[in-house]
Coordinates of C-alpha atoms in Angstrom, one line a residue:
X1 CA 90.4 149.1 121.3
X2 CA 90.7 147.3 124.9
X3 CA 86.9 146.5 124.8
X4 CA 86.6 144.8 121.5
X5 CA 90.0 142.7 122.4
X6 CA 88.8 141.5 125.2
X7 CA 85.1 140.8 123.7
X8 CA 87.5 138.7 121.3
X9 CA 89.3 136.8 123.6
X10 CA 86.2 136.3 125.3
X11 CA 84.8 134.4 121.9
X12 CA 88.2 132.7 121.2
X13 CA 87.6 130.8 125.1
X14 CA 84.0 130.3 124.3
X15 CA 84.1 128.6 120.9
X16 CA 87.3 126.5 122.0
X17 CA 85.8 125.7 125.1
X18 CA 81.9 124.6 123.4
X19 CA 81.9 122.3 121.0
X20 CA 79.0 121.8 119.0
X21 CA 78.2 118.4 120.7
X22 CA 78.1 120.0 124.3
X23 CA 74.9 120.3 125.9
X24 CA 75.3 120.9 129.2
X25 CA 75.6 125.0 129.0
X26 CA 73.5 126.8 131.7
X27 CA 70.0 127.6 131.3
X28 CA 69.1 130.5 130.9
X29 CA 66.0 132.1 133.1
X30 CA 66.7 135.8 131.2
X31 CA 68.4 136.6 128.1
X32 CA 68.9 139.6 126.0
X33 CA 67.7 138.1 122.8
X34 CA 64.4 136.2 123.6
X35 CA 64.4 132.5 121.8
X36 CA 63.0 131.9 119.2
X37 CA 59.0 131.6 119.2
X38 CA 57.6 128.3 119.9
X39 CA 54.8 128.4 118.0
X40 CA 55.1 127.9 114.6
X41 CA 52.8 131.0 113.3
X42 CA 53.5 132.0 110.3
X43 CA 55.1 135.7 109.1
X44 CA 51.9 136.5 107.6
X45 CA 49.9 135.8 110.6
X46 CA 52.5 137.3 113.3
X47 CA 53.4 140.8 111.2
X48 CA 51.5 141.5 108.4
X49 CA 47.7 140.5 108.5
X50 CA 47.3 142.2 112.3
X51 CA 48.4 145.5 110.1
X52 CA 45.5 144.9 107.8
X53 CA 47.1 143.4 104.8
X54 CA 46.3 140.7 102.9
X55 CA 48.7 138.1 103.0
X56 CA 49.3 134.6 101.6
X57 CA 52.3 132.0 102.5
X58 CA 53.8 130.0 99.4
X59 CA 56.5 127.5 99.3
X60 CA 58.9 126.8 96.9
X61 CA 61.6 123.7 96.5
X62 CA 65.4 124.7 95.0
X63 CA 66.9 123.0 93.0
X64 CA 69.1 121.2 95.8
X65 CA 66.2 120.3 97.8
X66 CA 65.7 123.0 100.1
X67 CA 61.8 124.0 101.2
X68 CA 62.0 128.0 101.1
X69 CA 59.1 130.4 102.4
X70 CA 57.3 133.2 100.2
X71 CA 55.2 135.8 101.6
X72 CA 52.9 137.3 98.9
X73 CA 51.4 141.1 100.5
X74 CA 48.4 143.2 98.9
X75 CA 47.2 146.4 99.7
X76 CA 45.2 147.0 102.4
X77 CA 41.9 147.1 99.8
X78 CA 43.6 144.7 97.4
X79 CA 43.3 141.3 96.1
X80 CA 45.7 138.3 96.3
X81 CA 44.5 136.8 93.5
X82 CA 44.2 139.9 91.4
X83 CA 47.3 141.9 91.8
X84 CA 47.8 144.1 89.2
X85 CA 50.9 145.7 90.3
X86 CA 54.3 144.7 88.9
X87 CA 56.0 142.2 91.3
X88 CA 58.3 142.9 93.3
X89 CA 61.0 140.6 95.1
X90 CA 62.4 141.7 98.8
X91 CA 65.6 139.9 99.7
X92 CA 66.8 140.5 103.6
X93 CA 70.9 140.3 105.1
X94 CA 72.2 138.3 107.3
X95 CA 71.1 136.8 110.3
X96 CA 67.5 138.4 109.1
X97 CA 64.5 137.2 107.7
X98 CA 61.6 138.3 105.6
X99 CA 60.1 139.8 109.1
X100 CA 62.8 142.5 108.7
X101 CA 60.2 144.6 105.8
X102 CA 57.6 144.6 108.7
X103 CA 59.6 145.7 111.7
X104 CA 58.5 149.0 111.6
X105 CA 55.2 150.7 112.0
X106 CA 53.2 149.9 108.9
X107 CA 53.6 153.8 107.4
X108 CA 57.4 153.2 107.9
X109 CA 58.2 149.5 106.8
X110 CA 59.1 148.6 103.2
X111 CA 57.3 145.6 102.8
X112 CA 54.0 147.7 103.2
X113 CA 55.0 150.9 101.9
X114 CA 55.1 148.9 98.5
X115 CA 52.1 147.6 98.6
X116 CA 50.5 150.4 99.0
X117 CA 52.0 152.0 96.1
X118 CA 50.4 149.0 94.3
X119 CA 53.7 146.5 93.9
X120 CA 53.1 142.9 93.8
X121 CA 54.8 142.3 96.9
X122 CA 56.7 138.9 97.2
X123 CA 58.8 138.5 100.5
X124 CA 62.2 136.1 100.3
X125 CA 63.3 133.7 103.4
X126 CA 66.1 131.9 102.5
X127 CA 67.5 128.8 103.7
X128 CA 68.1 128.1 107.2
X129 CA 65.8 131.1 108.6
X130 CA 62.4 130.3 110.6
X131 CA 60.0 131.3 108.1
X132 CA 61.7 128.4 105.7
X133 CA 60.8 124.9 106.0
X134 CA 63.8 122.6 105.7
X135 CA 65.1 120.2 103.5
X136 CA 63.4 117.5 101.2
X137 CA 65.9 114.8 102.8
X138 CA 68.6 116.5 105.1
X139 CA 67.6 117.2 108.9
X140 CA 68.9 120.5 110.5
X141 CA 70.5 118.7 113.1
X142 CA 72.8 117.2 110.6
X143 CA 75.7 119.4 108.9
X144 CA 75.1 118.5 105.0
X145 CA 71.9 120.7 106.1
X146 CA 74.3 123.7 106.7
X147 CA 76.7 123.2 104.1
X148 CA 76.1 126.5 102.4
X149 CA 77.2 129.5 101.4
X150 CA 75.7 132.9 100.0
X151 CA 77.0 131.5 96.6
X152 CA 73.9 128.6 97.3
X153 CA 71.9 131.7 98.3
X154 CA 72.1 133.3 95.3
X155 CA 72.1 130.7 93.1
X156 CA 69.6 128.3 94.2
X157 CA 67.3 129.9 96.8
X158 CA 67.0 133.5 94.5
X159 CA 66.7 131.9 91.6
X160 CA 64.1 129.7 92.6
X161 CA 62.4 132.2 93.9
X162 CA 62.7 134.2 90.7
X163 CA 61.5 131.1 88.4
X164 CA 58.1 130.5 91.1
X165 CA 57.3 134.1 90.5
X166 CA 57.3 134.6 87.0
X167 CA 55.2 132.5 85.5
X168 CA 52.4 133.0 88.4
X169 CA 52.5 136.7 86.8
X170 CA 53.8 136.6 83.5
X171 CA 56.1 139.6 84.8
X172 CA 59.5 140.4 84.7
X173 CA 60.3 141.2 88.8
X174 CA 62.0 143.7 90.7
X175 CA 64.4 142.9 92.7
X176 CA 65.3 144.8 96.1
X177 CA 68.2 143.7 98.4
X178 CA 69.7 144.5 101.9
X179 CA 73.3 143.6 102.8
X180 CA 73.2 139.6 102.3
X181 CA 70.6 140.5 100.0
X182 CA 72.9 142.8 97.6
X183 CA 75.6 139.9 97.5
X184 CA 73.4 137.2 96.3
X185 CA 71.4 139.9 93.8
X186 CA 74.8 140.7 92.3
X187 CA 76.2 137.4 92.1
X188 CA 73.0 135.9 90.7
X189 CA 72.6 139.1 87.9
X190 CA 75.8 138.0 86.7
X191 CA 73.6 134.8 85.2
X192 CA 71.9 135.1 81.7
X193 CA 69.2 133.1 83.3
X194 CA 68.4 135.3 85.9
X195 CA 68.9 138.4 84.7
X196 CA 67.0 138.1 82.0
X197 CA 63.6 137.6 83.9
X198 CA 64.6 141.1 86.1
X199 CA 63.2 144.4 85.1
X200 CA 65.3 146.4 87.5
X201 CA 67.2 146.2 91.2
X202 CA 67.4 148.3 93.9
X203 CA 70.5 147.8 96.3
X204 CA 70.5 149.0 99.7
X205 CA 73.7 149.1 101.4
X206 CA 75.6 147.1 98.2
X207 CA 77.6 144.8 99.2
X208 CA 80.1 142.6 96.9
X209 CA 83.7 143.3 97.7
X210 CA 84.1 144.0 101.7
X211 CA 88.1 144.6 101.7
X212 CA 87.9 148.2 103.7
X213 CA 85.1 147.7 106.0
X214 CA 85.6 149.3 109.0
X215 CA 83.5 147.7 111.8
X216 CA 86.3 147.1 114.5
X217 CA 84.5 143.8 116.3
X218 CA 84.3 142.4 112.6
X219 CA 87.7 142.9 111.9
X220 CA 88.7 141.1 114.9
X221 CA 86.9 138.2 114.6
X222 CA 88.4 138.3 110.6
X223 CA 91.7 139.0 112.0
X224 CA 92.1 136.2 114.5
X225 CA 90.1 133.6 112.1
X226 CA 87.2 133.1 114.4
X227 CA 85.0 131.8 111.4
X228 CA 88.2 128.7 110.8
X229 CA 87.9 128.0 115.1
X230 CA 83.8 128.0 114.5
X231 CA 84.1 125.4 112.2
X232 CA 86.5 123.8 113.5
X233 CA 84.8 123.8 116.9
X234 CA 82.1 121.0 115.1
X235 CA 79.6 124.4 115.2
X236 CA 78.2 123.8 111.3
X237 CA 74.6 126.4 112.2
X238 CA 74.8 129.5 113.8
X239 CA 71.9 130.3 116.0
X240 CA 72.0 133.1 118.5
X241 CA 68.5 132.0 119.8
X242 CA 69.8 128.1 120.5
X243 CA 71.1 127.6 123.9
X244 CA 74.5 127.9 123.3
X245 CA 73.3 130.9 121.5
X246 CA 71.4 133.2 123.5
X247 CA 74.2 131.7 126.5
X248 CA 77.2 133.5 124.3
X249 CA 75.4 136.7 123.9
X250 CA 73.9 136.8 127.3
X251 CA 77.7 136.7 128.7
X252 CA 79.0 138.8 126.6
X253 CA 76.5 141.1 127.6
X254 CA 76.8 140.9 130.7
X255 CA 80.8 140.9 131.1
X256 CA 82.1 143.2 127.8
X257 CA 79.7 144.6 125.3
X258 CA 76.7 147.6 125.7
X259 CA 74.2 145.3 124.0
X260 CA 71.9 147.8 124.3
X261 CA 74.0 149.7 121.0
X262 CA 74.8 146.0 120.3
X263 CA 74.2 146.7 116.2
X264 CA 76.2 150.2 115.9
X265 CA 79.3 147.7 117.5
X266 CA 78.7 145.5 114.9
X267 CA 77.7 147.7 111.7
X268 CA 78.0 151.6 112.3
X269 CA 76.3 154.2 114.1
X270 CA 72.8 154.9 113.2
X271 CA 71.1 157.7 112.8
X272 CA 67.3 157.0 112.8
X273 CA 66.1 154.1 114.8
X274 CA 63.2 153.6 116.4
X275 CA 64.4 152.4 120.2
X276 CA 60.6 152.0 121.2
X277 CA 60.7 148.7 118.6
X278 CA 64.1 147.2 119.7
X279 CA 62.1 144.6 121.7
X280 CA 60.0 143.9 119.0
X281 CA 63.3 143.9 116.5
X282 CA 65.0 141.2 118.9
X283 CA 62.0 139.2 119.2
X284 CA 62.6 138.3 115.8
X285 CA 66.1 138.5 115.0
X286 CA 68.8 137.3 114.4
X287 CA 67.6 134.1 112.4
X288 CA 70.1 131.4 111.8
X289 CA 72.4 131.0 109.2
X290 CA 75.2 128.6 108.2
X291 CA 79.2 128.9 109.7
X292 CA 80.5 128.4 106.0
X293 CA 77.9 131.4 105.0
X294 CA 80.5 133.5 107.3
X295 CA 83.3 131.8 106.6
X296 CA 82.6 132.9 102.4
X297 CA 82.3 136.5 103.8
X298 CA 85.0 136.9 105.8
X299 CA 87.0 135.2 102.9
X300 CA 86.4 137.9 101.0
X301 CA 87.3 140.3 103.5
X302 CA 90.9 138.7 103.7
X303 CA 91.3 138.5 100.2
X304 CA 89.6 141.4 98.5
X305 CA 87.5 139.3 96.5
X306 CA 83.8 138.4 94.8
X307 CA 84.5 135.0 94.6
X308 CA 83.0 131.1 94.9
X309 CA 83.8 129.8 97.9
X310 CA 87.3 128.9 98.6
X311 CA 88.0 125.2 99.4
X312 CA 92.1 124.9 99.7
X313 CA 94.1 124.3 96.9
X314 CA 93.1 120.3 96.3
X315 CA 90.0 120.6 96.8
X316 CA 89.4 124.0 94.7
X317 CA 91.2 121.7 91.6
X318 CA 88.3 118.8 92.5
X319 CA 85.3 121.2 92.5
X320 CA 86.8 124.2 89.8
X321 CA 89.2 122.5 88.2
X322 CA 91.5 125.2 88.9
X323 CA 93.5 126.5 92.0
X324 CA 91.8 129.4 93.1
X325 CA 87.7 129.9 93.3
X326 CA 86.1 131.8 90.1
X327 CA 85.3 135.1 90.7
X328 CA 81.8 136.2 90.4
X329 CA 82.0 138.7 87.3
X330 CA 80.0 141.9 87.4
X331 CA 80.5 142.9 83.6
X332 CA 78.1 140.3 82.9
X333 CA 75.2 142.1 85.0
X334 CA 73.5 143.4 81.8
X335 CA 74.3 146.9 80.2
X336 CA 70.3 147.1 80.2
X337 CA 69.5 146.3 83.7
X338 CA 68.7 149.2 85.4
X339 CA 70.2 149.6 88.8
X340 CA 69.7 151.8 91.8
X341 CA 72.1 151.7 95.0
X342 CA 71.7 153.6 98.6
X343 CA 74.5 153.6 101.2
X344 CA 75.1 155.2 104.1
X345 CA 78.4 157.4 105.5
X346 CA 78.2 155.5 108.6
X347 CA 77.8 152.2 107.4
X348 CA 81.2 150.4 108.6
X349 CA 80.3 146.9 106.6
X350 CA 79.1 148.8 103.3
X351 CA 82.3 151.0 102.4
X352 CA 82.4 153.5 99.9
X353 CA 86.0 152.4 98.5
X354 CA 84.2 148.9 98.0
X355 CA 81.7 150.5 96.2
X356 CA 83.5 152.0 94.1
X357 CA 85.3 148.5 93.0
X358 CA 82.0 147.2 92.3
X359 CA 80.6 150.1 90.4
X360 CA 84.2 150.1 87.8
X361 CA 83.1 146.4 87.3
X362 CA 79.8 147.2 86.2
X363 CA 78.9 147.8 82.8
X364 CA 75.9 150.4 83.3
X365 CA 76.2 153.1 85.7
X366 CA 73.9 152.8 88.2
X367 CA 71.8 155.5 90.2
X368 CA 73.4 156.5 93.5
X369 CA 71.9 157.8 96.9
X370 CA 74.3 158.7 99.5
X371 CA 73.1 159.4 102.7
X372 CA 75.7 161.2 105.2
X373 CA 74.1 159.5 108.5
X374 CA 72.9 156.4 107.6
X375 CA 74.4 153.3 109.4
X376 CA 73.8 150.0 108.2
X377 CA 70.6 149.2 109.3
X378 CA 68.8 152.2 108.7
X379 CA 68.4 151.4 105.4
X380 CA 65.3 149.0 106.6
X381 CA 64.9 150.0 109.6
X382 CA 65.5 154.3 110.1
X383 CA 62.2 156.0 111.1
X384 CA 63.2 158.5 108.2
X385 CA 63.9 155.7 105.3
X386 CA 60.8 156.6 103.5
X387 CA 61.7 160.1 102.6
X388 CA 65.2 159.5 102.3
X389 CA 65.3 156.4 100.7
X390 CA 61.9 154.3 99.7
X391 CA 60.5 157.5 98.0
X392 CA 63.1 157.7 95.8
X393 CA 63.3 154.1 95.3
X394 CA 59.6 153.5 94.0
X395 CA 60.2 157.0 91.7
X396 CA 63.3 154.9 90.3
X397 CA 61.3 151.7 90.3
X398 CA 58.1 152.9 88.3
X399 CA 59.8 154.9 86.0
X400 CA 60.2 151.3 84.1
X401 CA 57.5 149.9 81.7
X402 CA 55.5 146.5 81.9
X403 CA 58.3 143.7 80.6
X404 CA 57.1 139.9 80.3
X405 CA 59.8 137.8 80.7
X406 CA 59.9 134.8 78.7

């Protein structure tokens, strides 16, 4: 316990100490997490065309003026403007981007794996991550750009997605989620809307309540309120590849933490990774993301809820006309909405007892795959997921006939 403490302290100092406006923090000459890349490639350019697959970039515009990336991924011998296959919509977690279905080699990463079982492959960036493209009006140096939850996630950036796809192929879409991506699938499910243009979901490490995780460097940030001090602080965008970023980590590195099992700290032990592709893995992630986004999730942690975001008491009466946020309601995830879920034993953010909540919500009972060793992030990333868990995904998945969603 002495370790994560004093990693805690250590963050209490640096946030109170390095404000958002300060500039002046070292430069760096080496860092553990390399910034992010200069050049402005695109994801199909960097990760999936070099593997041989065709691969086109769209763009859609939410409804709040946000400029969100699409990937679109054939088959090695298929055609872009022909796909057949039903699509098929891959939402990543936090701090991630739509590189995280590619990380892998291309027999083990999701994002190909489909394809090649002849999904219409559409890959999901939301807001705020490097393979998005801003704002209509708001700049990202300015805070309105990061005034955002998973709540906007879910119900502007997925269902935009959602509404760009399905008329380009008259098809109701599949839906698959990690983490951040299982929050913002359930919440958005719960609206007719949405749900009605989904022909099934696939959840991997669910995540809606998060009362009982487990992860002891998370519960000590929730603990001593370190989300209320970033924000606070004036810090509105969290980047671990800015300066003040890649500084944080670097010193933490060097002083507390074995950053070299730096995600099993954070999320569980995992079983399967690959250790040759870590440097490949951190040349990519973590992408950026808002303070409020974990501010939301480490409400709910405090409070044992699936809520809106929680503004105070005066300001919760402004916005909901009520005192406390609504609460996302999972009965209303359609009876006929077929769902499949994976998690893990290991997995300290994705806890059974959570689970469980969720599931007594739901209205259908979905199909679950428990995994003993799985931590967190093997679910996209284990050299073993396709056997243990993408096999049985797509058997799940295609089991489902051709729907047109109206």
């Amino acid at each position: 316990m002495a370790k994560p403490l004093m990693a805690m302290v250590f963050l209490l100092c640096f946030f109170a100490l390095h404000s958002a406006n300060d500039s002046s923090y070292r430069s760096l000459e080496y860092s553990i997490l390399p910034r992010a890349l200069s050049d402005q490639k695109s994801l199909c350019s960097q990760l999936v065309q070099p593997a041989g697959y065709p691969c086109a970039e769209h763009q859609i515009q939410t409804k709040d003026g946000f400029l969100l990336g699409l990937q679109r991924v054939s088959s090695c011998d298929g055609d872009l403007e022909k796909q057949k296959g039903p699509p098929i919509l891959l939402l990543h977690g936090l701090f991630m981007g739509g590189d995280a279905w590619f990380l892998n080699s291309a027999t083990e990463s999701l994002g190909f794996i489909l394809a090649d079982n002849g999904f219409d492959v559409w890959i999901g960036n939301v807001r705020g991550t490097r393979w998005s493209h801003g704002h209509t009006s708001l700049s990202e140096d300015e805070k309105e750009f990061w005034d955002w939850s998973w709540e906007e996630l879910a119900l502007y950036d997925l269902a935009g997605m959602i509404d760009y796809i399905n008329p380009l192929t008259k098809r109701k879409i599949y839906v698959v989620g990690h983490s951040q991506g299982t929050i913002m699938s359930f919440a958005a499910l719960t609206q007719p809307d949405i749900a009605k243009k989904v022909e099934a979901a696939a959840l991997l490490s669910p995540i809606s309540y998060l009362e009982h995780i487990t992860a002891p460097l998370v519960r000590l940030m929730v603990d001593t309120h370190l989300d209320t001090i970033i924000l606070a602080a004036g810090f509105h965008e969290l980047n671990f590849k800015s300066d003040w970023g890649t500084a944080l980590l670097d010193d933490l590195c060097d002083r507390l933490v074995n950053c070299i099992n730096v995600l099993s700290s954070i999320t569980g032990e995992n079983c399967c990774l690959n250790g040759s592709r870590f440097d490949l893995f951190f040349e990519y992630e973590p992408h950026p993301s808002s303070a409020k986004n974990l501010h939301h999730l480490f409400q709910m942690i405090r409070k044992g809820t699936f809520s809106r975001y929680d503004y105070g008491l005066f300001k919760n009466l402004r916005v909901y006309g009520q005192r406390k946020p609504p609460a996302f309601d999972l009965s209303h995830i359609p009876k006929s909405l077929p769902l499949w879920m994976a998690y893990g034993g290991s997995d300290e953010l994705s806890d059974w007892t959570d689970l469980q909540h969720t599931i007594k919500e739901l209205k259908s009972v979905p199909e679950l795959v428990y995994l003993e060793n799985y931590g967190h992030v093997d679910f996209i990333l284990s050299m073993k997921a396709k056997e243990d868990v993408y096999d049985p995904m797509i058997k799940f998945l295609k089991s489902f006939g051709k729907s047109v969603a109206n």
